[in-house]
């Protein structure tokens, strides 16, 4: 798939052990010409774990993408107003998280973002 010039929303959820691999994938997307808009769930943005500190993860993704991470409900609610996304990726996306997305459970910023994008 051609990614050059594509705007890609990339949402990270709370499976912290996968973040390092996920960052590698974001780098590949950018290398292929995609513009990545970073989004993190509340827990991914704020929780320190044995896999690393939340601030370190946030700084790394902001350095990779060159953009501030969208992490609050208020920011996520209006993503489609500010970005015309060609694609959205939620990674990692567990079965439980996928079910919440299907039901559009708006307690999570990344799901609110999906809902707002799909409504168009």
PDB file of C-alpha atoms in Angstrom:
ATOM      1  CA  UNK A   1       0.000   0.000   0.000  1.00  0.00           C
ATOM      2  CA  UNK A   2       1.251   3.467  -0.887  1.00  0.00           C
ATOM      3  CA  UNK A   3       1.573   5.588   2.255  1.00  0.00           C
ATOM      4  CA  UNK A   4       3.155   8.709   0.789  1.00  0.00           C
ATOM      5  CA  UNK A   5       1.016  11.721   1.664  1.00  0.00           C
ATOM      6  CA  UNK A   6      -1.466   9.688   3.749  1.00  0.00           C
ATOM      7  CA  UNK A   7      -2.599  10.971   7.153  1.00  0.00           C
ATOM      8  CA  UNK A   8      -2.697   8.094   9.595  1.00  0.00           C
ATOM      9  CA  UNK A   9      -4.136   8.300  13.079  1.00  0.00           C
ATOM     10  CA  UNK A  10      -2.211   5.916  15.318  1.00  0.00           C
ATOM     11  CA  UNK A  11      -3.682   5.164  18.728  1.00  0.00           C
ATOM     12  CA  UNK A  12      -1.727   3.390  21.450  1.00  0.00           C
ATOM     13  CA  UNK A  13      -3.655   1.570  24.153  1.00  0.00           C
ATOM     14  CA  UNK A  14      -2.444   0.213  27.495  1.00  0.00           C
ATOM     15  CA  UNK A  15      -0.525  -2.928  26.494  1.00  0.00           C
ATOM     16  CA  UNK A  16       2.761  -1.407  27.594  1.00  0.00           C
ATOM     17  CA  UNK A  17       4.956  -4.391  26.749  1.00  0.00           C
ATOM     18  CA  UNK A  18       4.265  -3.856  23.043  1.00  0.00           C
ATOM     19  CA  UNK A  19       5.168  -0.159  22.910  1.00  0.00           C
ATOM     20  CA  UNK A  20       8.757  -0.617  21.723  1.00  0.00           C
ATOM     21  CA  UNK A  21       7.634  -2.790  18.783  1.00  0.00           C
ATOM     22  CA  UNK A  22       4.782  -0.403  18.044  1.00  0.00           C
ATOM     23  CA  UNK A  23       7.196   2.531  17.878  1.00  0.00           C
ATOM     24  CA  UNK A  24       9.233   0.593  15.311  1.00  0.00           C
ATOM     25  CA  UNK A  25       6.108   0.218  13.170  1.00  0.00           C
ATOM     26  CA  UNK A  26       5.361   3.943  13.425  1.00  0.00           C
ATOM     27  CA  UNK A  27       8.896   4.665  12.218  1.00  0.00           C
ATOM     28  CA  UNK A  28       8.313   2.373   9.222  1.00  0.00           C
ATOM     29  CA  UNK A  29       5.099   4.211   8.327  1.00  0.00           C
ATOM     30  CA  UNK A  30       6.861   7.570   8.477  1.00  0.00           C
ATOM     31  CA  UNK A  31       9.798   6.222   6.448  1.00  0.00           C
ATOM     32  CA  UNK A  32       7.308   5.206   3.736  1.00  0.00           C
ATOM     33  CA  UNK A  33       5.940   8.754   3.614  1.00  0.00           C
ATOM     34  CA  UNK A  34       2.929   8.546   5.938  1.00  0.00           C
ATOM     35  CA  UNK A  35       2.062  11.355   8.331  1.00  0.00           C
ATOM     36  CA  UNK A  36       1.283   9.871  11.749  1.00  0.00           C
ATOM     37  CA  UNK A  37      -1.040  11.624  14.202  1.00  0.00           C
ATOM     38  CA  UNK A  38      -0.289  10.075  17.633  1.00  0.00           C
ATOM     39  CA  UNK A  39      -3.124   9.297  20.053  1.00  0.00           C
ATOM     40  CA  UNK A  40      -2.860   7.558  23.405  1.00  0.00           C
ATOM     41  CA  UNK A  41      -5.517   6.251  25.748  1.00  0.00           C
ATOM     42  CA  UNK A  42      -5.652   7.719  29.245  1.00  0.00           C
ATOM     43  CA  UNK A  43      -3.837   4.738  30.740  1.00  0.00           C
ATOM     44  CA  UNK A  44      -1.197   4.550  28.033  1.00  0.00           C
ATOM     45  CA  UNK A  45      -0.472   8.266  28.506  1.00  0.00           C
ATOM     46  CA  UNK A  46      -0.414   8.332  32.317  1.00  0.00           C
ATOM     47  CA  UNK A  47       0.632   4.923  33.658  1.00  0.00           C
ATOM     48  CA  UNK A  48       4.175   3.956  34.584  1.00  0.00           C
ATOM     49  CA  UNK A  49       4.796   0.226  34.366  1.00  0.00           C
ATOM     50  CA  UNK A  50       7.636  -2.245  34.648  1.00  0.00           C
ATOM     51  CA  UNK A  51       8.095  -1.770  30.901  1.00  0.00           C
ATOM     52  CA  UNK A  52       8.843   1.957  31.214  1.00  0.00           C
ATOM     53  CA  UNK A  53       7.713   5.374  32.371  1.00  0.00           C
ATOM     54  CA  UNK A  54       4.710   6.998  30.755  1.00  0.00           C
ATOM     55  CA  UNK A  55       6.570  10.289  30.201  1.00  0.00           C
ATOM     56  CA  UNK A  56       9.355   8.450  28.395  1.00  0.00           C
ATOM     57  CA  UNK A  57       6.862   6.750  26.064  1.00  0.00           C
ATOM     58  CA  UNK A  58       5.096  10.043  25.375  1.00  0.00           C
ATOM     59  CA  UNK A  59       8.386  11.818  24.653  1.00  0.00           C
ATOM     60  CA  UNK A  60       9.512   9.032  22.340  1.00  0.00           C
ATOM     61  CA  UNK A  61       6.358   9.006  20.238  1.00  0.00           C
ATOM     62  CA  UNK A  62       6.362  12.818  20.050  1.00  0.00           C
ATOM     63  CA  UNK A  63       9.981  12.753  18.902  1.00  0.00           C
ATOM     64  CA  UNK A  64       9.253  10.082  16.294  1.00  0.00           C
ATOM     65  CA  UNK A  65       6.178  11.798  14.840  1.00  0.00           C
ATOM     66  CA  UNK A  66       7.075  15.438  15.488  1.00  0.00           C
ATOM     67  CA  UNK A  67       3.551  15.963  16.857  1.00  0.00           C
ATOM     68  CA  UNK A  68       2.018  16.354  20.308  1.00  0.00           C
ATOM     69  CA  UNK A  69       0.173  13.254  21.512  1.00  0.00           C
ATOM     70  CA  UNK A  70      -3.603  13.573  21.610  1.00  0.00           C
ATOM     71  CA  UNK A  71      -4.626  12.017  24.919  1.00  0.00           C
ATOM     72  CA  UNK A  72      -7.705  13.633  26.399  1.00  0.00           C
ATOM     73  CA  UNK A  73     -11.359  13.169  25.567  1.00  0.00           C
ATOM     74  CA  UNK A  74     -11.602  16.854  24.671  1.00  0.00           C
ATOM     75  CA  UNK A  75      -8.793  16.584  22.117  1.00  0.00           C
ATOM     76  CA  UNK A  76      -9.952  13.254  20.691  1.00  0.00           C
ATOM     77  CA  UNK A  77     -13.546  14.363  20.289  1.00  0.00           C
ATOM     78  CA  UNK A  78     -12.723  16.728  17.443  1.00  0.00           C
ATOM     79  CA  UNK A  79      -9.976  14.920  15.535  1.00  0.00           C
ATOM     80  CA  UNK A  80     -11.991  14.684  12.339  1.00  0.00           C
ATOM     81  CA  UNK A  81     -12.531  18.462  12.474  1.00  0.00           C
ATOM     82  CA  UNK A  82      -8.779  19.112  12.363  1.00  0.00           C
ATOM     83  CA  UNK A  83      -7.416  16.168  10.389  1.00  0.00           C
ATOM     84  CA  UNK A  84      -8.753  14.448   7.308  1.00  0.00           C
ATOM     85  CA  UNK A  85      -7.472  10.996   8.149  1.00  0.00           C
ATOM     86  CA  UNK A  86      -6.986   8.410   5.454  1.00  0.00           C
ATOM     87  CA  UNK A  87      -6.523   5.576   7.909  1.00  0.00           C
ATOM     88  CA  UNK A  88      -6.655   4.794  11.614  1.00  0.00           C
ATOM     89  CA  UNK A  89      -4.670   2.205  13.495  1.00  0.00           C
ATOM     90  CA  UNK A  90      -5.255   1.073  17.065  1.00  0.00           C
ATOM     91  CA  UNK A  91      -2.292  -0.875  18.340  1.00  0.00           C
ATOM     92  CA  UNK A  92      -2.271  -2.999  20.257  1.00  0.00           C
ATOM     93  CA  UNK A  93      -5.928  -3.866  19.927  1.00  0.00           C
ATOM     94  CA  UNK A  94      -6.930  -6.673  22.275  1.00  0.00           C
ATOM     95  CA  UNK A  95     -10.198  -8.546  21.917  1.00  0.00           C
ATOM     96  CA  UNK A  96     -11.604  -6.670  24.918  1.00  0.00           C
ATOM     97  CA  UNK A  97     -10.594  -3.303  23.471  1.00  0.00           C
ATOM     98  CA  UNK A  98     -12.021  -4.238  20.079  1.00  0.00           C
ATOM     99  CA  UNK A  99     -15.378  -5.069  21.706  1.00  0.00           C
ATOM    100  CA  UNK A 100     -15.397  -1.669  23.415  1.00  0.00           C
ATOM    101  CA  UNK A 101     -14.713  -0.026  20.067  1.00  0.00           C
ATOM    102  CA  UNK A 102     -17.571  -1.906  18.426  1.00  0.00           C
ATOM    103  CA  UNK A 103     -19.927  -0.650  21.124  1.00  0.00           C
ATOM    104  CA  UNK A 104     -18.374   2.856  20.951  1.00  0.00           C
ATOM    105  CA  UNK A 105     -17.818   2.969  24.692  1.00  0.00           C
ATOM    106  CA  UNK A 106     -16.817   6.638  24.948  1.00  0.00           C
ATOM    107  CA  UNK A 107     -14.889   6.367  28.211  1.00  0.00           C
ATOM    108  CA  UNK A 108     -11.654   6.175  26.222  1.00  0.00           C
ATOM    109  CA  UNK A 109     -10.133   8.927  24.083  1.00  0.00           C
ATOM    110  CA  UNK A 110      -9.048   6.528  21.328  1.00  0.00           C
ATOM    111  CA  UNK A 111     -12.559   5.095  21.040  1.00  0.00           C
ATOM    112  CA  UNK A 112     -14.090   8.573  20.967  1.00  0.00           C
ATOM    113  CA  UNK A 113     -11.694   9.320  18.145  1.00  0.00           C
ATOM    114  CA  UNK A 114     -12.849   6.252  16.232  1.00  0.00           C
ATOM    115  CA  UNK A 115     -16.488   7.136  16.754  1.00  0.00           C
ATOM    116  CA  UNK A 116     -15.923  10.691  15.569  1.00  0.00           C
ATOM    117  CA  UNK A 117     -14.059   9.468  12.492  1.00  0.00           C
ATOM    118  CA  UNK A 118     -16.656   6.838  11.566  1.00  0.00           C
ATOM    119  CA  UNK A 119     -19.624   9.166  11.875  1.00  0.00           C
ATOM    120  CA  UNK A 120     -18.655  10.970   8.686  1.00  0.00           C
TER     121      UNK A 120
END
